Tab-separated table of C-alpha atoms in Angstrom:
chain	number	residue	atom	x	y	z
A	1183	MET	CA	-17.661	19.857	19.396
A	1184	LEU	CA	-17.659	16.516	17.560
A	1185	GLU	CA	-14.759	17.687	15.395
A	1186	THR	CA	-12.762	18.433	18.555
A	1187	VAL	CA	-13.449	14.998	20.010
A	1188	THR	CA	-12.457	13.273	16.758
A	1189	ASP	CA	-9.266	15.323	16.572
A	1190	GLU	CA	-8.304	14.388	20.126
A	1191	LEU	CA	-8.978	10.707	19.493
A	1192	SER	CA	-6.814	10.793	16.361
A	1193	LYS	CA	-3.873	12.042	18.434
A	1194	ASP	CA	-4.374	9.495	21.190
A	1195	SER	CA	-2.015	6.631	21.876
A	1196	VAL	CA	-3.037	2.999	21.570
A	1197	LEU	CA	-5.827	2.542	24.097
A	1198	ALA	CA	-7.703	-0.437	25.485
A	1199	SER	CA	-10.449	0.220	22.954
A	1200	ASP	CA	-7.961	-0.214	20.102
A	1201	LEU	CA	-6.863	-3.562	21.502
A	1202	LYS	CA	-10.467	-4.606	22.013
A	1203	MET	CA	-11.025	-5.272	18.302
A	1204	LYS	CA	-7.921	-7.437	18.196
A	1205	GLN	CA	-8.741	-9.355	21.366
A	1206	GLU	CA	-12.443	-9.892	20.775
A	1207	LEU	CA	-12.637	-10.106	16.999
A	1208	VAL	CA	-9.331	-11.089	15.447
A	1209	ASP	CA	-7.807	-13.224	18.204
A	1210	GLU	CA	-11.180	-14.826	18.875
A	1211	HIS	CA	-11.974	-15.829	15.294
A	1212	LEU	CA	-8.868	-15.708	13.101
A	1213	GLY	CA	-7.614	-19.191	12.318
A	1214	ASP	CA	-10.708	-20.725	13.847
A	1215	ARG	CA	-13.564	-19.286	11.830
A	1216	TYR	CA	-11.629	-17.209	9.270
A	1217	ASP	CA	-8.346	-17.543	7.409
A	1218	TYR	CA	-7.999	-13.799	6.788
A	1219	MET	CA	-9.641	-10.585	7.914
A	1220	LEU	CA	-9.461	-7.478	5.759
A	1221	PHE	CA	-10.098	-3.964	7.064
A	1222	ASP	CA	-10.537	-1.302	4.385
A	1223	VAL	CA	-9.892	2.041	6.062
A	1224	PRO	CA	-8.651	5.496	4.999
A	1225	GLY	CA	-4.976	6.287	5.393
A	1226	SER	CA	-5.594	9.203	7.746
A	1227	ARG	CA	-4.950	8.829	11.479
A	1228	ASN	CA	-8.264	8.431	13.276
A	1229	LYS	CA	-9.865	6.098	15.771
A	1230	LEU	CA	-11.121	3.667	13.151
A	1231	THR	CA	-7.693	3.415	11.545
A	1232	ASN	CA	-6.064	2.910	14.953
A	1233	ASN	CA	-8.493	0.077	15.695
A	1234	ALA	CA	-7.817	-1.628	12.366
A	1235	VAL	CA	-4.040	-1.261	12.477
A	1236	VAL	CA	-3.800	-2.649	15.989
A	1237	ALA	CA	-6.217	-5.468	15.170
A	1238	ALA	CA	-4.501	-6.510	11.925
A	1239	PRO	CA	-0.947	-5.148	11.858
A	1240	ASN	CA	-0.288	-5.839	8.173
A	1241	ALA	CA	-1.057	-3.400	5.386
A	1242	ILE	CA	-1.350	-3.200	1.614
A	1243	LEU	CA	-0.953	0.413	0.500
A	1244	PRO	CA	-2.581	1.283	-2.858
A	1245	LEU	CA	-1.146	4.362	-4.563
A	1246	MET	CA	-2.883	6.222	-7.368
A	1247	PRO	CA	-1.047	8.358	-9.963
A	1248	VAL	CA	-2.134	11.684	-8.536
A	1249	PRO	CA	0.066	14.558	-7.313
A	1250	GLU	CA	-0.844	14.034	-3.654
A	1251	ALA	CA	-0.058	10.290	-3.589
A	1252	LEU	CA	3.542	10.504	-2.372
A	1253	ASN	CA	2.779	13.313	0.062
A	1254	GLY	CA	-0.027	11.163	1.409
A	1255	LEU	CA	2.326	8.225	1.813
A	1256	ARG	CA	4.825	10.397	3.690
A	1257	GLU	CA	2.099	11.612	6.034
A	1258	THR	CA	0.837	8.063	6.572
A	1259	ALA	CA	4.382	6.902	7.316
A	1260	THR	CA	5.234	9.638	9.796
A	1261	ARG	CA	1.857	10.072	11.504
A	1262	LEU	CA	0.532	6.510	11.483
A	1263	VAL	CA	3.103	3.832	10.663
A	1264	ALA	CA	6.006	5.174	12.753
A	1265	PRO	CA	3.926	5.819	15.917
A	1266	ILE	CA	2.180	2.437	15.696
A	1267	ARG	CA	5.513	0.653	15.246
A	1268	GLY	CA	6.912	2.617	18.162
A	1269	GLN	CA	4.063	1.549	20.439
A	1270	LEU	CA	3.420	-2.000	19.238
A	1271	GLY	CA	6.738	-3.010	17.731
A	1272	GLU	CA	4.993	-4.883	14.937
A	1273	PHE	CA	3.433	-3.410	11.848
A	1274	GLU	CA	4.299	-4.665	8.372
A	1275	ILE	CA	3.671	-3.018	5.036
A	1276	LEU	CA	3.296	-6.127	2.911
A	1277	ALA	CA	3.295	-4.221	-0.380
A	1278	THR	CA	2.715	-0.898	-2.081
A	1279	VAL	CA	0.519	-1.346	-5.133
A	1280	PRO	CA	0.119	1.185	-7.969
A	1281	ASN	CA	-3.557	1.477	-8.787
A	1282	ASP	CA	-5.724	2.917	-11.580
A	1283	LEU	CA	-2.849	3.406	-14.029
A	1284	SER	CA	-3.709	4.414	-17.584
A	1285	ALA	CA	-0.882	6.363	-19.214
A	1286	HIS	CA	2.359	5.410	-20.941
A	1287	ILE	CA	5.566	5.671	-18.934
A	1288	ASP	CA	8.046	6.662	-21.641
A	1289	HIS	CA	7.042	10.299	-21.075
A	1290	GLN	CA	6.671	12.403	-17.933
A	1291	THR	CA	3.141	11.334	-17.138
A	1292	LYS	CA	1.669	10.997	-13.653
A	1293	ASP	CA	1.958	7.223	-14.029
A	1294	ARG	CA	5.664	7.581	-14.805
A	1295	LYS	CA	6.296	9.845	-11.815
A	1296	LEU	CA	4.581	7.437	-9.413
A	1297	LEU	CA	6.276	4.307	-10.740
A	1298	GLU	CA	9.699	5.947	-10.927
A	1299	ALA	CA	9.392	7.093	-7.316
A	1300	MET	CA	8.316	3.622	-6.209
A	1301	ASN	CA	11.208	1.969	-8.014
A	1302	THR	CA	14.145	4.331	-7.548
A	1303	GLN	CA	13.769	6.827	-4.703
A	1304	GLU	CA	15.432	6.445	-1.320
A	1305	SER	CA	12.804	8.726	0.183
A	1306	PHE	CA	10.075	6.303	-0.897
A	1307	ALA	CA	11.935	3.410	0.766
A	1308	SER	CA	12.326	5.443	3.957
A	1309	TYR	CA	8.555	5.943	4.160
A	1310	LEU	CA	8.063	2.177	4.063
A	1311	LEU	CA	10.488	1.683	6.955
A	1312	ALA	CA	9.264	4.581	9.103
A	1313	GLY	CA	9.601	3.725	12.771
A	1314	ARG	CA	12.529	1.349	12.277
A	1315	ASP	CA	15.765	2.139	14.106
A	1316	GLY	CA	17.732	4.867	12.382
A	1317	VAL	CA	15.235	5.480	9.567
A	1318	GLU	CA	14.410	9.146	9.045
A	1319	PRO	CA	11.334	9.417	6.789
A	1320	GLN	CA	11.171	13.176	7.312
A	1321	GLN	CA	14.669	13.416	5.869
A	1322	GLY	CA	13.915	10.837	3.177
A	1323	SER	CA	17.018	8.783	3.877
A	1324	LEU	CA	18.031	5.263	4.851
A	1325	PRO	CA	20.755	4.629	7.425
A	1326	ASP	CA	23.794	2.454	6.820
A	1327	GLY	CA	22.905	-1.199	6.699
A	1328	TYR	CA	19.838	-0.789	4.490
A	1329	ASP	CA	20.118	-1.534	0.783
A	1330	LEU	CA	17.730	0.531	-1.347
A	1331	GLU	CA	17.122	-2.146	-3.972
A	1332	SER	CA	16.437	-4.784	-1.319
A	1333	VAL	CA	13.911	-2.572	0.470
A	1334	LEU	CA	12.084	-1.908	-2.803
A	1335	ASP	CA	12.212	-5.601	-3.754
A	1336	ASP	CA	10.498	-6.381	-0.451
A	1337	HIS	CA	7.656	-3.910	-0.972
A	1338	VAL	CA	6.989	-3.437	-4.706
A	1339	PRO	CA	5.210	-6.373	-6.415
A	1340	PRO	CA	6.996	-7.934	-9.405
A	1341	PHE	CA	4.299	-6.663	-11.771
A	1342	ALA	CA	5.221	-3.067	-10.842
A	1343	ARG	CA	8.990	-3.441	-10.351
A	1344	ILE	CA	11.037	-1.492	-12.907
A	1345	ARG	CA	14.749	-1.334	-12.160
A	1346	PRO	CA	17.091	1.611	-12.887
A	1347	ASP	CA	18.688	-0.055	-15.917
A	1348	GLU	CA	15.228	-0.689	-17.354
A	1349	TRP	CA	14.287	2.991	-16.983
A	1350	GLU	CA	17.471	3.878	-18.868
A	1351	ALA	CA	16.619	1.394	-21.627
A	1352	ILE	CA	13.072	2.763	-21.878
A	1353	ASP	CA	14.322	6.339	-22.218
A	1354	ALA	CA	16.941	5.315	-24.775
A	1355	GLY	CA	14.309	3.607	-26.905
A	1356	GLU	CA	16.015	0.248	-26.382
A	1357	MET	CA	13.089	-1.325	-24.513
A	1358	THR	CA	9.393	-1.340	-25.209
A	1359	PRO	CA	7.773	0.548	-22.334
A	1360	PRO	CA	5.779	-1.880	-20.191
A	1361	LYS	CA	2.258	-1.175	-18.988
A	1362	PRO	CA	2.509	-2.126	-15.326
A	1363	PRO	CA	-0.715	-3.092	-13.551
A	1364	ILE	CA	-2.996	-2.413	-11.817
A	1365	ARG	CA	-4.600	-0.479	-14.672
A	1366	HIS	CA	-7.821	1.463	-14.929
A	1367	THR	CA	-10.797	-0.636	-15.931
A	1368	GLY	CA	-14.371	0.536	-16.006
A	1369	ALA	CA	-15.446	-3.044	-15.357
A	1370	VAL	CA	-14.766	-2.608	-11.623
A	1371	GLY	CA	-17.391	0.127	-11.363
A	1372	ASP	CA	-19.766	-1.773	-13.612
A	1373	ALA	CA	-19.426	-4.893	-11.469
A	1374	TYR	CA	-20.139	-2.833	-8.364
A	1375	GLU	CA	-23.300	-1.420	-9.935
A	1376	HIS	CA	-24.437	-4.978	-10.675
A	1377	ARG	CA	-23.557	-6.045	-7.121
A	1378	GLN	CA	-21.198	-8.714	-8.381
A	1379	PRO	CA	-17.506	-9.408	-7.834
A	1380	LEU	CA	-15.386	-8.749	-10.907
A	1381	THR	CA	-14.640	-12.471	-11.146
A	1382	ALA	CA	-18.336	-13.133	-11.787
A	1383	TYR	CA	-19.156	-10.016	-13.780
A	1384	GLN	CA	-16.218	-10.214	-16.193
A	1385	PRO	CA	-14.161	-13.358	-15.518
A	1386	GLU	CA	-11.935	-12.706	-18.547
A	1387	ASN	CA	-10.829	-9.259	-17.345
A	1388	PRO	CA	-7.013	-9.118	-17.692
A	1389	GLN	CA	-6.572	-7.275	-14.394
A	1390	LEU	CA	-7.878	-10.221	-12.383
A	1391	GLU	CA	-4.512	-11.994	-12.484
A	1392	HIS	CA	-2.923	-8.986	-10.804
A	1393	PHE	CA	-5.585	-8.833	-8.113
A	1394	SER	CA	-4.779	-12.503	-7.602
A	1395	ALA	CA	-1.099	-11.594	-7.243
A	1396	VAL	CA	-2.011	-9.142	-4.465
A	1397	ALA	CA	-3.968	-11.915	-2.750
A	1398	ASP	CA	-0.872	-14.129	-2.990
A	1399	ILE	CA	1.181	-11.412	-1.285
A	1400	ILE	CA	-1.275	-11.414	1.599
A	1401	GLU	CA	-1.243	-15.206	1.810
A	1402	GLN	CA	2.553	-15.506	1.788
A	1403	GLY	CA	3.053	-12.508	4.082
A	1404	GLY	CA	5.006	-10.289	1.724
A	1405	VAL	CA	6.439	-9.744	-1.753
A	1406	THR	CA	8.628	-12.325	-3.452
A	1407	GLN	CA	10.447	-11.310	-6.624
């Protein structure tokens, strides 16, 4: 019975209860008591995600180098992002961030497949713009008037941006393959076990500068190349 109720709620449109978090929490306190509010929710469409998206209509989408990552992004775009944009008119994906990378990208590794999709594929760009006029994420295409490179520039952080000519140079052995962040580090789990932020547990960790870059994206309201 509970599964049925949850399923029905996940299919529901934006209700007064979704707006309640925005009106009574975000609108009431943001800018007065807090500079930013961060909701960490799963990408699946459910009542909690609806609440969070309506309350704070900006998103950072982390993507891990696993086979289901791009399928998950497509589902998020078509089942969550597009409907929310259709109902509210405002929902911004501030950035897509590769996460937990570990492999080289001069071979067909999972890291390579994720980063190449993020940096070259029209279908990937269409997921980011799902719900915009003329964008067909199910077809994986952008309508006239959208420039692929510009869309990717607006959504892929500089630390993860690898352009088509750079991929060609990497494959030709003319360029040392970069190791784009954010990379796997056991220190994150260790810091969690010690109930400390990474900045306190291991302040010299090289990934901290990239976490800081993500924070800058949030502060400035989007990616700047």
